[in-house]
C-alpha positions as semicolon CSV with decimal commas, in nm:
position;residue;x (nm);y (nm);z (nm)
1;M;0,000;0,000;0,000
2;E;0,127;0,347;-0,074
3;R;0,007;0,687;0,039
4;L;0,117;1,037;-0,052
5;L;0,196;1,269;0,236
6;R;0,164;1,641;0,205
7;I;0,347;1,864;0,450
8;P;0,184;2,210;0,459
9;S;0,394;2,523;0,502
10;N;0,311;2,539;0,875
11;P;0,202;2,186;0,959
12;S;0,050;2,073;1,284
13;L;-0,048;1,732;1,154
14;P;0,028;1,567;0,820
15;T;-0,246;1,544;0,560
16;F;-0,283;1,240;0,333
17;V;-0,422;1,260;-0,017
18;P;-0,463;0,990;-0,283
19;I;-0,182;0,945;-0,532
20;G;-0,269;1,105;-0,861
21;S;-0,487;1,377;-0,707
22;S;-0,518;1,676;-0,936
23;S;-0,559;1,923;-0,649
24;S;-0,293;2,191;-0,637
25;M;-0,109;2,190;-0,307
26;A;0,174;2,389;-0,156
27;G;0,438;2,205;0,038
28;V;0,641;1,890;-0,002
29;R;0,515;1,546;-0,104
30;V;0,669;1,238;0,050
31;R;0,591;0,876;-0,035
32;I;0,568;0,636;0,258
33;R;0,549;0,273;0,156
34;V;0,382;0,025;0,387
35;R;0,457;-0,342;0,327
36;V;0,230;-0,610;0,474
37;W;0,402;-0,929;0,591
38;A;0,245;-1,268;0,654
39;Q;0,272;-1,435;0,992
40;S;0,493;-1,737;1,042
41;S;0,204;-1,941;1,179
42;S;-0,013;-2,089;0,906
43;S;-0,323;-2,110;1,127
44;S;-0,303;-1,751;1,246
45;S;-0,219;-1,642;0,894
46;S;-0,533;-1,796;0,751
47;S;-0,753;-1,638;1,017
48;S;-0,586;-1,302;0,959
49;S;-0,639;-1,334;0,585
50;S;-1,012;-1,375;0,629
51;S;-1,021;-1,073;0,860
52;L;-0,822;-0,870;0,611
53;A;-1,059;-0,963;0,331
54;S;-1,365;-0,861;0,532
55;S;-1,213;-0,541;0,670
56;P;-0,965;-0,387;0,423
57;K;-0,977;-0,047;0,592
58;R;-0,846;-0,193;0,916
59;A;-0,574;-0,383;0,733
60;A;-0,468;-0,065;0,558
61;M;-0,321;0,086;0,873
62;E;-0,307;0,464;0,872
63;P;0,059;0,552;0,798
64;E;0,036;0,883;0,986
65;T;0,003;0,694;1,314
66;L;0,326;0,506;1,248
67;L;0,564;0,767;1,114
68;P;0,932;0,698;1,188
69;N;1,084;0,902;1,470
70;A;1,294;1,113;1,235
71;R;0,980;1,224;1,051
72;R;0,803;1,302;1,377
73;R;1,094;1,519;1,489
74;E;1,085;1,704;1,159
75;L;0,717;1,782;1,207
76;D;0,752;1,861;1,577
77;P;1,081;1,827;1,772
78;L;0,892;1,768;2,098
79;R;0,732;1,450;1,964
80;G;1,052;1,267;1,881
81;G;0,996;0,925;2,036
82;G;1,267;0,696;2,172
83;F;1,597;0,569;2,038
84;S;1,645;0,416;1,694
85;L;1,841;0,092;1,657
86;G;2,032;0,072;1,330
87;V;2,070;-0,284;1,201
88;D;2,320;-0,396;0,936
89;L;2,234;-0,758;0,858
90;G;2,514;-0,980;0,730
91;A;2,551;-1,346;0,643
92;A;2,734;-1,425;0,968
93;R;2,742;-1,101;1,167
94;T;2,493;-0,823;1,237
95;G;2,611;-0,474;1,324
96;L;2,409;-0,253;1,558
97;A;2,415;0,121;1,622
98;L;2,212;0,350;1,844
99;G;2,096;0,704;1,787
100;K;1,824;0,960;1,845
101;G;1,913;1,218;1,583
102;F;2,031;1,493;1,819
103;A;2,391;1,366;1,816
104;P;2,584;1,135;1,581
105;P;2,480;0,768;1,615
106;R;2,723;0,545;1,799
107;P;2,829;0,187;1,725
108;L;2,669;-0,046;1,976
109;A;2,759;-0,410;1,910
110;V;2,829;-0,685;1,659
111;V;2,609;-0,990;1,707
112;E;2,710;-1,328;1,566
113;L;2,370;-1,497;1,570
114;R;2,120;-1,600;1,305
115;G;1,753;-1,686;1,274
116;E;1,531;-1,686;1,581
117;K;1,823;-1,632;1,819
118;L;1,918;-1,315;1,636
119;E;1,561;-1,183;1,636
120;L;1,522;-1,244;2,009
121;R;1,857;-1,082;2,081
122;L;1,758;-0,772;1,884
123;I;1,436;-0,743;2,083
124;E;1,630;-0,784;2,408
125;I;1,876;-0,510;2,314
126;A;1,594;-0,280;2,204
127;Q;1,419;-0,311;2,539
128;K;1,742;-0,255;2,730
129;E;1,837;0,055;2,529
130;E;1,486;0,214;2,531
131;V;1,447;0,167;2,156
132;D;1,106;0,203;1,992
133;E;1,204;0,148;1,628
134;F;1,444;-0,065;1,424
135;I;1,607;0,085;1,114
136;V;1,720;-0,213;0,906
137;G;1,957;-0,155;0,615
138;L;1,818;-0,278;0,281
139;P;2,084;-0,375;0,023
140;K;2,048;-0,221;-0,321
141;S;2,258;-0,207;-0,635
142;R;2,423;0,103;-0,779
143;S;2,112;0,160;-0,988
144;R;1,909;0,148;-0,664
145;T;1,737;-0,176;-0,767
146;E;1,694;-0,457;-0,517
147;T;1,918;-0,763;-0,519
148;P;1,884;-1,129;-0,408
149;Q;2,028;-1,018;-0,073
150;S;1,744;-0,766;-0,046
151;N;1,493;-1,052;-0,040
152;K;1,680;-1,219;0,246
153;V;1,684;-0,896;0,446
154;R;1,313;-0,845;0,383
155;S;1,243;-1,193;0,519
156;V;1,437;-1,125;0,838
157;A;1,277;-0,782;0,876
158;G;0,932;-0,936;0,831
159;R;0,987;-1,188;1,110
160;L;1,143;-0,922;1,333
161;A;0,845;-0,693;1,271
162;V;0,608;-0,956;1,413
163;R;0,815;-0,996;1,731
164;A;0,863;-0,621;1,760
165;A;0,494;-0,541;1,718
166;E;0,412;-0,775;2,007
167;R;0,597;-0,519;2,221
168;G;0,471;-0,210;2,042
169;L;0,795;-0,155;1,848
170;R;0,818;-0,063;1,480
171;V;1,049;-0,187;1,202
172;Y;1,156;0,016;0,898
173;L;1,378;-0,058;0,599
174;Q;1,635;0,200;0,489
175;D;1,837;0,195;0,165
176;E;2,194;0,104;0,270
177;H;2,369;0,125;-0,067
178;G;2,729;0,238;-0,017
179;T;2,718;0,242;0,363
180;S;2,988;-0,026;0,397
181;M;3,237;0,190;0,207
182;D;3,125;0,496;0,401
183;A;3,186;0,304;0,724
184;L;3,536;0,205;0,612
185;D;3,626;0,562;0,521
186;Y;3,486;0,685;0,852
187;M;3,692;0,435;1,054
188;I;4,008;0,524;0,863
189;D;3,947;0,894;0,923
190;M;3,908;0,815;1,293
191;G;4,247;0,647;1,292
192;L;4,119;0,304;1,393
193;K;4,367;0,021;1,346
194;K;4,302;-0,244;1,083
195;S;4,238;-0,510;1,349
196;V;3,973;-0,289;1,509
197;R;3,815;-0,208;1,175
198;Q;3,780;-0,577;1,095
199;T;3,594;-0,651;1,418
200;K;3,376;-0,339;1,428
201;S;3,304;-0,273;1,060
202;D;2,950;-0,412;1,083
203;A;2,863;-0,185;1,375
204;Y;2,999;0,118;1,190
205;A;2,799;0,017;0,882
206;A;2,492;0,031;1,105
207;V;2,604;0,380;1,211
208;M;2,602;0,483;0,846
209;V;2,251;0,340;0,801
210;L;2,129;0,558;1,087
211;E;2,322;0,859;0,958
212;R;2,142;0,831;0,625
213;Y;1,807;0,778;0,794
214;F;1,844;1,087;1,014
215;S;1,996;1,302;0,739
216;M;1,688;1,229;0,525
217;S;1,456;1,294;0,822
218;G;1,304;0,950;0,773
219;H;1,190;1,022;0,417
220;G;1,200;0,698;0,221
221;A;1,199;0,474;0,529
222;E;0,971;0,180;0,454
223;L;0,746;0,053;0,732
224;V;0,735;-0,326;0,769
225;L;0,384;-0,393;0,896
226;P;0,272;-0,730;1,035
227;K;-0,038;-0,872;0,873
228;N;-0,204;-0,977;1,198
229;L;-0,467;-0,721;1,301
230;E;-0,406;-0,766;1,674
231;L;-0,042;-0,672;1,625
232;Q;-0,146;-0,371;1,421
233;E;-0,370;-0,268;1,711
234;K;-0,073;-0,293;1,950
235;L;0,125;-0,058;1,730
236;R;-0,168;0,181;1,712
237;A;-0,212;0,167;2,091
238;R;0,155;0,245;2,148
239;S;0,126;0,545;1,918
240;Q;-0,184;0,662;2,104
241;Q;-0,001;0,636;2,437
242;E;0,279;0,853;2,300
243;T;0,026;1,111;2,181
244;E;-0,146;1,122;2,519
245;Y;0,189;1,160;2,695
246;Y;0,274;1,450;2,465
247;E;-0,061;1,621;2,525
248;D;-0,034;1,577;2,903
249;N;0,323;1,709;2,927
250;F;0,312;1,976;2,656
251;P;-0,049;2,102;2,662
252;D;0,034;2,443;2,515
253;K;0,218;2,290;2,220
254;A;-0,047;2,023;2,166
255;T;-0,327;2,278;2,133
256;N;-0,142;2,500;1,883
């Protein structure tokens, strides 16, 4: 599903209009892509499919309720959300970085796990570090087309999104083309020894993923949305809690 987001000159809340609308509008248009993933359980998947068929509006979750943190900060700095966990998925190692956009992201860890163990470890780290969104690097070619590795990353991100949504956490995909070379250049500029670069390159690649995400203010980040409606409701409830917290603590700003 795809929606077109219009940001007015002095926005208080984003306005969504259908793609292809002929209305003239001032401001900037941003595409936010929402991908729906199937559950791993066949039984729950079949029940969800019937619910989706009977209630397409509920399945088509409103993107404005699930904007990435960088987009929220662009619209209103006081509604920034928690930390973002950058994830650089590799065949054997996964690099992690942490950031909030106010300061440069920092390398966090390199995890040598795969499959379910990796997914559970990512959730554990997210809860420990007060993370509310995962920014997963999506491999692309020089021409910005997806590769066979992109499909593997999408599969992992889809499974992670299900586990994350159970805890009210969101998962996004971010184009990571060129971030490995950027990470290498960055480490060399920092004067890191070759032995250190070899062990921490994945974490610094995750730093570059977050750098790109924040530098683009979340534009182009692709939400990975679980198909199960109950999980969608958990994400919506988490967003509502954040809104209520904002309104309670910043009443003057919330009413403007």
